[in-house]
mmCIF file of C-alpha atoms in Angstrom:
data_model
loop_
_atom_site.group_PDB
_atom_site.id
_atom_site.type_symbol
_atom_site.label_atom_id
_atom_site.label_comp_id
_atom_site.label_asym_id
_atom_site.label_seq_id
_atom_site.Cartn_x
_atom_site.Cartn_y
_atom_site.Cartn_z
ATOM 1 C CA MET F 1 -45.689 -24.987 9.336
ATOM 2 C CA ASP F 2 -44.072 -26.184 12.532
ATOM 3 C CA LEU F 3 -41.627 -24.339 14.767
ATOM 4 C CA HIS F 4 -39.258 -26.450 16.828
ATOM 5 C CA ILE F 5 -37.483 -25.314 19.979
ATOM 6 C CA LEU F 6 -34.378 -27.452 19.746
ATOM 7 C CA ASP F 7 -32.889 -29.345 22.664
ATOM 8 C CA HIS F 8 -29.829 -27.109 23.056
ATOM 9 C CA ARG F 9 -29.000 -24.412 25.603
ATOM 10 C CA LEU F 10 -26.488 -22.124 23.945
ATOM 11 C CA ARG F 11 -23.921 -19.537 24.935
ATOM 12 C CA VAL F 12 -22.695 -16.763 22.657
ATOM 13 C CA THR F 13 -19.031 -15.881 23.139
ATOM 14 C CA SER F 14 -16.252 -13.855 21.544
ATOM 15 C CA ILE F 15 -12.534 -14.642 21.407
ATOM 16 C CA SER F 16 -10.192 -11.754 20.648
ATOM 17 C CA LYS F 17 -7.867 -12.041 17.662
ATOM 18 C CA SER F 18 -4.814 -11.740 19.890
ATOM 19 C CA GLY F 19 -6.187 -14.336 22.316
ATOM 20 C CA LEU F 20 -6.999 -17.070 19.816
ATOM 21 C CA VAL F 21 -3.730 -18.851 20.586
ATOM 22 C CA HIS F 22 -5.025 -19.576 24.103
ATOM 23 C CA PHE F 23 -8.028 -21.479 22.716
ATOM 24 C CA THR F 24 -6.371 -23.522 19.985
ATOM 25 C CA HIS F 25 -6.631 -26.826 21.843
ATOM 26 C CA PRO F 26 -10.324 -26.637 22.843
ATOM 27 C CA LEU F 27 -11.364 -25.366 19.398
ATOM 28 C CA ILE F 28 -9.520 -28.162 17.594
ATOM 29 C CA LYS F 29 -11.167 -30.625 19.969
ATOM 30 C CA LEU F 30 -14.633 -29.178 19.273
ATOM 31 C CA ILE F 31 -14.121 -29.168 15.491
ATOM 32 C CA PHE F 32 -12.329 -32.434 14.855
ATOM 33 C CA LEU F 33 -12.660 -34.690 17.912
ATOM 34 C CA ARG F 34 -16.403 -35.090 18.249
ATOM 35 C CA ASN F 35 -15.964 -38.343 20.176
ATOM 36 C CA ARG F 36 -13.994 -36.486 22.873
ATOM 37 C CA THR F 37 -16.740 -33.978 23.629
ATOM 38 C CA ARG F 38 -20.507 -34.117 24.090
ATOM 39 C CA CYS F 39 -20.965 -30.835 22.229
ATOM 40 C CA LYS F 40 -23.728 -31.080 19.587
ATOM 41 C CA PHE F 41 -23.998 -27.413 18.578
ATOM 42 C CA PHE F 42 -20.843 -25.543 17.592
ATOM 43 C CA SER F 43 -20.312 -22.537 15.345
ATOM 44 C CA LEU F 44 -17.226 -20.377 14.861
ATOM 45 C CA THR F 45 -17.243 -17.211 12.750
ATOM 46 C CA GLU F 46 -14.214 -15.031 12.098
ATOM 47 C CA THR F 47 -14.750 -11.347 11.328
ATOM 48 C CA PRO F 48 -12.201 -8.507 11.216
ATOM 49 C CA GLU F 49 -12.849 -7.795 14.907
ATOM 50 C CA ASN F 50 -12.916 -11.183 16.624
ATOM 51 C CA TYR F 51 -14.064 -14.794 16.582
ATOM 52 C CA THR F 52 -17.687 -15.429 17.539
ATOM 53 C CA VAL F 53 -18.195 -18.886 19.023
ATOM 54 C CA VAL F 54 -21.738 -20.158 19.628
ATOM 55 C CA LEU F 55 -21.930 -23.489 21.392
ATOM 56 C CA ASP F 56 -24.021 -25.573 23.746
ATOM 57 C CA GLU F 57 -23.340 -25.951 27.443
ATOM 58 C CA GLU F 58 -21.227 -29.071 26.946
ATOM 59 C CA GLY F 59 -19.024 -27.237 24.467
ATOM 60 C CA PHE F 60 -18.904 -24.148 26.654
ATOM 61 C CA LYS F 61 -17.252 -26.220 29.389
ATOM 62 C CA GLU F 62 -14.231 -26.554 27.101
ATOM 63 C CA LEU F 63 -13.584 -22.779 27.097
ATOM 64 C CA ARG F 64 -11.693 -21.646 30.175
ATOM 65 C CA PRO F 65 -12.291 -18.139 31.541
ATOM 66 C CA SER F 66 -9.808 -15.671 30.108
ATOM 67 C CA GLU F 67 -9.330 -11.974 29.552
ATOM 68 C CA HIS F 68 -9.512 -12.816 25.847
ATOM 69 C CA LEU F 69 -12.979 -14.410 26.152
ATOM 70 C CA GLN F 70 -16.200 -12.404 26.315
ATOM 71 C CA VAL F 71 -19.410 -14.219 27.191
ATOM 72 C CA GLU F 72 -22.893 -12.815 26.630
ATOM 73 C CA SER F 73 -24.685 -13.400 29.917
ATOM 74 C CA SER F 74 -27.867 -15.031 28.575
ATOM 75 C CA VAL F 75 -28.700 -18.618 27.731
ATOM 76 C CA TRP F 76 -30.058 -18.813 24.169
ATOM 77 C CA LEU F 77 -32.440 -21.358 22.657
ATOM 78 C CA PRO F 78 -32.356 -22.185 18.926
ATOM 79 C CA LEU F 79 -35.629 -22.223 16.982
ATOM 80 C CA ASN F 80 -36.011 -23.924 13.624
ATOM 81 C CA VAL F 81 -38.911 -23.656 11.169
ATOM 82 C CA VAL F 82 -39.909 -27.037 9.759
ATOM 83 C CA SER F 83 -42.121 -27.546 6.702
ATOM 84 C CA ASN F 84 -44.433 -30.514 6.134
ATOM 85 C CA ALA F 85 -43.344 -32.225 9.349
ATOM 86 C CA ASN F 86 -39.916 -32.904 7.857
ATOM 87 C CA ALA F 87 -36.697 -31.400 9.143
ATOM 88 C CA SER F 88 -35.723 -28.432 7.066
ATOM 89 C CA VAL F 89 -32.268 -29.924 6.561
ATOM 90 C CA SER F 90 -32.026 -30.292 2.798
ATOM 91 C CA SER F 91 -29.658 -29.715 -0.082
ATOM 92 C CA GLN F 92 -30.287 -25.961 0.089
ATOM 93 C CA ALA F 93 -30.869 -23.553 2.928
ATOM 94 C CA VAL F 94 -34.373 -22.166 3.315
ATOM 95 C CA GLY F 95 -33.064 -18.640 3.758
ATOM 96 C CA VAL F 96 -34.038 -16.080 6.362
ATOM 97 C CA THR F 97 -36.178 -14.339 3.726
ATOM 98 C CA LYS F 98 -38.753 -17.130 3.997
ATOM 99 C CA ILE F 99 -39.288 -16.533 7.720
ATOM 100 C CA ALA F 100 -38.887 -12.745 7.755
ATOM 101 C CA LYS F 101 -42.609 -11.978 7.966
ATOM 102 C CA SER F 102 -43.788 -15.029 9.889
ATOM 103 C CA VAL F 103 -41.094 -15.128 12.602
ATOM 104 C CA ILE F 104 -38.566 -12.285 12.537
ATOM 105 C CA ALA F 105 -40.949 -9.326 12.162
ATOM 106 C CA PRO F 106 -43.494 -10.481 14.812
ATOM 107 C CA LEU F 107 -40.713 -11.053 17.358
ATOM 108 C CA ALA F 108 -39.289 -7.609 16.629
ATOM 109 C CA GLN F 109 -42.735 -6.119 17.226
ATOM 110 C CA GLN F 110 -42.728 -7.785 20.647
ATOM 111 C CA HIS F 111 -39.247 -6.474 21.476
ATOM 112 C CA VAL F 112 -37.651 -9.922 21.373
ATOM 113 C CA SER F 113 -33.998 -9.753 20.429
ATOM 114 C CA VAL F 114 -32.877 -12.521 18.066
ATOM 115 C CA PHE F 115 -29.467 -13.838 17.074
ATOM 116 C CA MET F 116 -29.491 -15.418 13.612
ATOM 117 C CA LEU F 117 -27.352 -18.281 12.361
ATOM 118 C CA SER F 118 -28.014 -19.405 8.800
ATOM 119 C CA THR F 119 -26.213 -22.548 7.657
ATOM 120 C CA TYR F 120 -26.028 -24.499 4.410
ATOM 121 C CA GLN F 121 -28.814 -26.737 5.695
ATOM 122 C CA THR F 122 -31.201 -24.440 7.551
ATOM 123 C CA ASP F 123 -31.721 -21.257 9.574
ATOM 124 C CA PHE F 124 -31.504 -21.098 13.356
ATOM 125 C CA ILE F 125 -33.265 -18.273 15.194
ATOM 126 C CA LEU F 126 -31.709 -17.909 18.637
ATOM 127 C CA VAL F 127 -33.806 -16.288 21.372
ATOM 128 C CA ARG F 128 -33.037 -15.738 25.019
ATOM 129 C CA GLU F 129 -34.401 -18.453 27.273
ATOM 130 C CA LYS F 130 -36.092 -15.810 29.427
ATOM 131 C CA ASP F 131 -38.062 -14.607 26.365
ATOM 132 C CA LEU F 132 -39.445 -18.037 25.473
ATOM 133 C CA SER F 133 -42.952 -17.425 26.810
ATOM 134 C CA VAL F 134 -43.262 -14.232 24.754
ATOM 135 C CA VAL F 135 -41.911 -16.068 21.694
ATOM 136 C CA VAL F 136 -44.463 -18.869 22.017
ATOM 137 C CA SER F 137 -47.435 -16.568 22.648
ATOM 138 C CA THR F 138 -46.394 -14.399 19.682
ATOM 139 C CA LEU F 139 -45.955 -17.227 17.187
ATOM 140 C CA GLU F 140 -48.446 -19.911 18.240
ATOM 141 C CA GLU F 141 -51.210 -18.557 15.985
ATOM 142 C CA GLU F 142 -48.955 -19.019 12.946
ATOM 143 C CA PHE F 143 -47.141 -22.236 13.908
ATOM 144 C CA ASN F 144 -47.526 -25.522 15.678
ATOM 145 C CA ILE F 145 -44.756 -25.158 18.258
ATOM 146 C CA TYR F 146 -42.848 -28.168 19.534
ATOM 147 C CA ARG F 147 -40.122 -28.414 22.136
ATOM 148 C CA GLU F 148 -37.594 -31.175 21.608
ATOM 149 C CA VAL F 149 -36.782 -32.994 24.832
ATOM 150 C CA GLY F 150 -34.694 -36.152 24.941
ATOM 151 C CA GLY F 151 -35.326 -36.947 21.298
ATOM 152 C CA GLU F 152 -39.095 -36.388 21.484
ATOM 153 C CA SER F 153 -41.052 -33.416 20.121
ATOM 154 C CA LEU F 154 -43.652 -32.179 22.611
ATOM 155 C CA LEU F 155 -46.393 -29.749 21.558
ATOM 156 C CA VAL F 156 -46.117 -26.471 23.464
ATOM 157 C CA HIS F 157 -48.756 -23.815 24.195
ATOM 158 C CA GLY F 158 -48.232 -20.377 25.677
ATOM 159 C CA GLN F 159 -50.042 -21.318 28.876
ATOM 160 C CA ASP F 160 -47.706 -24.277 29.394
ATOM 161 C CA LEU F 161 -44.756 -22.040 30.221
ATOM 162 C CA SER F 162 -44.077 -21.483 33.883
ATOM 163 C CA ASN F 163 -43.821 -17.708 34.135
ATOM 164 C CA GLY F 164 -47.201 -17.139 32.506
ATOM 165 C CA LEU F 165 -46.045 -14.109 30.504
ATOM 166 C CA ASP F 166 -48.042 -13.209 27.442
ATOM 167 C CA LYS F 167 -47.138 -10.723 24.754
ATOM 168 C CA ASN F 168 -45.179 -7.972 26.396
ATOM 169 C CA GLY F 169 -47.606 -5.213 25.483
ATOM 170 C CA LYS F 170 -44.943 -2.612 24.771
ATOM 171 C CA GLU F 171 -45.563 -0.194 21.970
ATOM 172 C CA ALA F 172 -43.471 -1.049 18.930
ATOM 173 C CA ILE F 173 -40.762 1.502 18.226
ATOM 174 C CA GLN F 174 -38.954 2.259 15.009
ATOM 175 C CA PRO F 175 -35.526 0.558 15.218
ATOM 176 C CA THR F 176 -32.347 2.444 14.518
ATOM 177 C CA LEU F 177 -31.333 2.279 10.872
ATOM 178 C CA HIS F 178 -27.760 1.093 11.057
ATOM 179 C CA PRO F 179 -25.218 1.845 8.320
ATOM 180 C CA VAL F 180 -24.354 -0.999 5.988
ATOM 181 C CA LEU F 181 -21.170 -1.974 4.218
ATOM 182 C CA ILE F 182 -21.106 -4.036 1.012
ATOM 183 C CA PRO F 183 -17.580 -5.401 0.481
ATOM 184 C CA LEU F 184 -16.497 -6.714 -2.897
ATOM 185 C CA ASN F 185 -15.747 -10.306 -1.817
ATOM 186 C CA GLN F 186 -17.688 -13.111 -3.436
ATOM 187 C CA PHE F 187 -18.795 -15.741 -0.920
ATOM 188 C CA CYS F 188 -19.641 -19.436 -1.124
ATOM 189 C CA VAL F 189 -21.989 -21.357 1.150
ATOM 190 C CA MET F 190 -20.982 -25.006 1.279
ATOM 191 C CA SER F 191 -21.093 -28.258 3.183
ATOM 192 C CA LEU F 192 -19.199 -31.532 3.381
ATOM 193 C CA ASP F 193 -19.577 -35.022 4.773
ATOM 194 C CA PRO F 194 -18.432 -34.862 8.429
ATOM 195 C CA ALA F 195 -16.537 -38.103 7.843
ATOM 196 C CA THR F 196 -14.210 -36.196 5.493
ATOM 197 C CA LEU F 197 -13.268 -33.539 8.058
ATOM 198 C CA PRO F 198 -9.892 -35.228 8.720
ATOM 199 C CA SER F 199 -9.087 -34.845 5.018
ATOM 200 C CA ILE F 200 -9.277 -31.048 5.237
ATOM 201 C CA ALA F 201 -7.917 -30.710 8.782
ATOM 202 C CA THR F 202 -4.618 -29.089 7.758
ATOM 203 C CA THR F 203 -6.350 -26.600 5.466
ATOM 204 C CA LEU F 204 -9.066 -25.752 7.990
ATOM 205 C CA ILE F 205 -6.544 -25.242 10.793
ATOM 206 C CA ASP F 206 -4.468 -23.009 8.515
ATOM 207 C CA VAL F 207 -7.487 -20.887 7.503
ATOM 208 C CA ILE F 208 -8.837 -20.511 11.049
ATOM 209 C CA PHE F 209 -5.634 -20.129 13.070
ATOM 210 C CA TYR F 210 -2.924 -18.872 10.740
ATOM 211 C CA SER F 211 -4.556 -16.750 8.032
ATOM 212 C CA ASN F 212 -4.074 -13.350 9.695
ATOM 213 C CA SER F 213 -1.158 -11.146 8.792
ATOM 214 C CA ALA F 214 -0.045 -8.153 10.837
ATOM 215 C CA LYS F 215 -1.392 -5.881 8.111
ATOM 216 C CA GLU F 216 -4.817 -7.506 8.297
ATOM 217 C CA ASP F 217 -4.867 -7.232 12.093
ATOM 218 C CA GLU F 218 -4.061 -3.508 11.893
ATOM 219 C CA ALA F 219 -6.759 -2.922 9.289
ATOM 220 C CA SER F 220 -9.331 -4.901 11.248
ATOM 221 C CA SER F 221 -9.272 -2.459 14.145
ATOM 222 C CA SER F 222 -11.026 0.227 12.084
ATOM 223 C CA PRO F 223 -13.105 -1.157 9.210
ATOM 224 C CA SER F 224 -14.041 1.639 6.803
ATOM 225 C CA GLN F 225 -16.985 2.192 4.525
ATOM 226 C CA ASP F 226 -14.786 1.902 1.430
ATOM 227 C CA LEU F 227 -13.321 -1.461 2.464
ATOM 228 C CA GLU F 228 -12.884 -3.462 -0.715
ATOM 229 C CA SER F 229 -12.934 -6.852 0.962
ATOM 230 C CA ILE F 230 -13.606 -8.188 4.422
ATOM 231 C CA LYS F 231 -12.292 -11.104 6.435
ATOM 232 C CA PHE F 232 -15.170 -13.501 7.060
ATOM 233 C CA PHE F 233 -15.112 -17.250 7.578
ATOM 234 C CA SER F 234 -17.770 -19.358 9.292
ATOM 235 C CA PHE F 235 -17.687 -23.026 10.278
ATOM 236 C CA SER F 236 -20.628 -24.805 11.928
ATOM 237 C CA LEU F 237 -20.982 -28.372 13.135
ATOM 238 C CA ILE F 238 -24.537 -28.775 14.393
ATOM 239 C CA ASP F 239 -26.192 -32.114 15.120
ATOM 240 C CA GLY F 240 -23.774 -33.833 12.736
ATOM 241 C CA TYR F 241 -24.153 -31.394 9.817
ATOM 242 C CA VAL F 242 -21.273 -29.233 8.598
ATOM 243 C CA SER F 243 -21.706 -25.776 7.073
ATOM 244 C CA LEU F 244 -18.970 -23.517 5.707
ATOM 245 C CA VAL F 245 -19.179 -19.894 4.572
ATOM 246 C CA MET F 246 -16.052 -18.387 3.018
ATOM 247 C CA ASP F 247 -14.984 -16.085 0.227
ATOM 248 C CA THR F 248 -13.666 -17.408 -3.045
ATOM 249 C CA ASP F 249 -10.046 -16.706 -2.036
ATOM 250 C CA ALA F 250 -10.358 -19.022 0.975
ATOM 251 C CA GLN F 251 -12.276 -21.585 -1.071
ATOM 252 C CA ARG F 252 -9.268 -22.090 -3.350
ATOM 253 C CA HIS F 253 -7.350 -23.613 -0.440
ATOM 254 C CA PHE F 254 -9.834 -26.486 -0.083
ATOM 255 C CA PRO F 255 -10.060 -29.599 -2.283
ATOM 256 C CA ALA F 256 -13.016 -29.036 -4.604
ATOM 257 C CA ASP F 257 -14.038 -32.685 -4.627
ATOM 258 C CA LEU F 258 -14.874 -32.690 -0.895
ATOM 259 C CA LEU F 259 -16.971 -29.530 -0.676
ATOM 260 C CA PHE F 260 -20.445 -29.345 -2.147
ATOM 261 C CA THR F 261 -22.844 -26.517 -2.751
ATOM 262 C CA SER F 262 -26.135 -26.037 -4.547
ATOM 263 C CA SER F 263 -26.330 -27.317 -8.112
ATOM 264 C CA SER F 264 -26.217 -23.732 -9.406
ATOM 265 C CA GLY F 265 -22.932 -23.049 -7.638
ATOM 266 C CA GLU F 266 -24.293 -19.627 -6.703
ATOM 267 C CA LEU F 267 -21.985 -16.905 -5.429
ATOM 268 C CA TRP F 268 -23.098 -14.506 -2.700
ATOM 269 C CA ARG F 269 -22.344 -10.929 -1.706
ATOM 270 C CA MET F 270 -22.325 -9.603 1.823
ATOM 271 C CA VAL F 271 -24.266 -6.801 3.457
ATOM 272 C CA ARG F 272 -22.592 -6.037 6.770
ATOM 273 C CA ILE F 273 -24.846 -4.231 9.246
ATOM 274 C CA GLY F 274 -23.565 -1.800 11.849
ATOM 275 C CA GLY F 275 -21.109 1.069 12.088
ATOM 276 C CA GLN F 276 -20.421 0.423 15.766
ATOM 277 C CA PRO F 277 -20.841 -2.886 17.651
ATOM 278 C CA LEU F 278 -24.555 -3.630 17.797
ATOM 279 C CA GLY F 279 -24.871 -5.281 21.188
ATOM 280 C CA PHE F 280 -27.531 -7.841 22.040
ATOM 281 C CA ASP F 281 -30.434 -5.866 23.439
ATOM 282 C CA GLU F 282 -31.629 -3.867 20.439
ATOM 283 C CA CYS F 283 -34.574 -5.478 18.655
ATOM 284 C CA GLY F 284 -35.502 -5.325 14.990
ATOM 285 C CA ILE F 285 -32.038 -5.342 13.421
ATOM 286 C CA VAL F 286 -32.600 -8.618 11.550
ATOM 287 C CA ALA F 287 -36.126 -7.536 10.588
ATOM 288 C CA GLN F 288 -34.867 -4.233 9.190
ATOM 289 C CA ILE F 289 -32.822 -6.169 6.599
ATOM 290 C CA SER F 290 -34.814 -9.349 6.057
ATOM 291 C CA ARG F 291 -38.283 -7.843 5.660
ATOM 292 C CA PRO F 292 -37.542 -5.559 2.675
ATOM 293 C CA LEU F 293 -35.654 -8.444 1.046
ATOM 294 C CA ALA F 294 -38.696 -10.656 1.605
ATOM 295 C CA ASP F 295 -40.924 -8.019 0.013
ATOM 296 C CA CYS F 296 -38.716 -8.284 -3.095
ATOM 297 C CA ASP F 297 -38.443 -12.079 -2.860
ATOM 298 C CA ILE F 298 -34.645 -11.924 -2.556
ATOM 299 C CA SER F 299 -33.050 -14.905 -0.814
ATOM 300 C CA ALA F 300 -30.649 -14.303 2.046
ATOM 301 C CA TYR F 301 -28.505 -16.110 4.548
ATOM 302 C CA TYR F 302 -28.056 -14.199 7.796
ATOM 303 C CA ILE F 303 -25.255 -14.654 10.323
ATOM 304 C CA SER F 304 -25.152 -12.617 13.520
ATOM 305 C CA THR F 305 -21.849 -12.235 15.331
ATOM 306 C CA PHE F 306 -20.762 -10.773 18.651
ATOM 307 C CA SER F 307 -20.234 -7.304 17.168
ATOM 308 C CA PHE F 308 -22.026 -7.026 13.814
ATOM 309 C CA ASP F 309 -24.621 -8.726 11.618
ATOM 310 C CA HIS F 310 -24.070 -10.092 8.118
ATOM 311 C CA ALA F 311 -26.553 -10.890 5.363
ATOM 312 C CA LEU F 312 -25.502 -12.844 2.274
ATOM 313 C CA VAL F 313 -27.533 -12.255 -0.881
ATOM 314 C CA PRO F 314 -27.159 -13.703 -4.391
ATOM 315 C CA GLU F 315 -24.544 -11.801 -6.359
ATOM 316 C CA GLU F 316 -27.002 -11.309 -9.203
ATOM 317 C CA ASP F 317 -29.324 -9.436 -6.827
ATOM 318 C CA ILE F 318 -26.782 -7.118 -5.228
ATOM 319 C CA GLU F 319 -27.854 -4.044 -7.230
ATOM 320 C CA SER F 320 -31.491 -4.647 -6.304
ATOM 321 C CA VAL F 321 -30.498 -5.084 -2.657
ATOM 322 C CA THR F 322 -28.563 -1.812 -2.743
ATOM 323 C CA ASP F 323 -31.581 -0.013 -4.219
ATOM 324 C CA VAL F 324 -33.929 -1.534 -1.613
ATOM 325 C CA LEU F 325 -31.723 -0.503 1.304
ATOM 326 C CA GLN F 326 -31.210 2.998 -0.083
ATOM 327 C CA GLN F 327 -34.958 3.416 -0.464
ATOM 328 C CA GLN F 328 -35.465 2.178 3.089
ATOM 329 C CA ARG F 329 -33.192 4.908 4.381
ATOM 330 C CA LYS F 330 -35.120 7.538 2.444
ATOM 331 C CA ASP F 331 -38.417 6.223 3.801
ATOM 332 C CA PRO F 332 -37.886 4.094 6.962
ATOM 333 C CA THR F 333 -41.628 3.395 7.254
ATOM 334 C CA ALA F 334 -41.854 1.814 3.780
ATOM 335 C CA SER F 335 -41.166 -1.726 4.991
#
């Protein structure tokens, strides 16, 4: 398989719920007016705590500094696993499970923090730009690694990178086992033709900007372990492909004839990782979830946000997932 380092330099940001009103104009521009911005990588995910916005440097220019905007200090590079020399964009996402052992686990062993963004089409593994040499040296035995520059894919070797770092040589440590929450919502992972975005503009604006009630805002400040449902909505527009993740309640607001999903119409359940905000420096969080799921051959989408991580698994597998995670907590060394 091939691993591509995509030609995007990304920033990971968070907009507070109360501050969203200050960013309405730039977000509408980034979502709907692609001809007015040079942004090619944009993702917005709403959780009970905040809005996580991941975007390239061109898109980042649209967000003005504000007390309501938090910006993670690093520049992130998106990696994408490609099979048979064809882009992994297809009618179904590959799923983070497929790359858990070949990419996620080895990077965790080398203390490389990753930020995951699964979409309808594919899975993006974001790594800090400063960690790129370690990433390449760790994965080059398993993959042909290419860096996309100006539309061309150039083969990369560990020794090609300027700082000359190899594997970091640190002893692997057992990551913290974070608590998980499994809300009752059923989720859909969908896409649509970008040309039809204007047709759902009113609905999308309503869902993103006007869906919060005062009661929801109060509840969001202290999510509990017995939460029956959770606010989660994700929209991505990356290199011309649209991906949407929403629960079935939100889905009912959209015209069914414009959204498409896999032929099975599969519903997904969420595993939310973290009791307190996770931060960006801890390594192995994605691996701690994705590797045991890979051992059981359970598919999963994985979406990291500014505060917490979220895995989506097939609804039919949720009992097996619960059993796997409970067993992991009894015996953390099992996976």
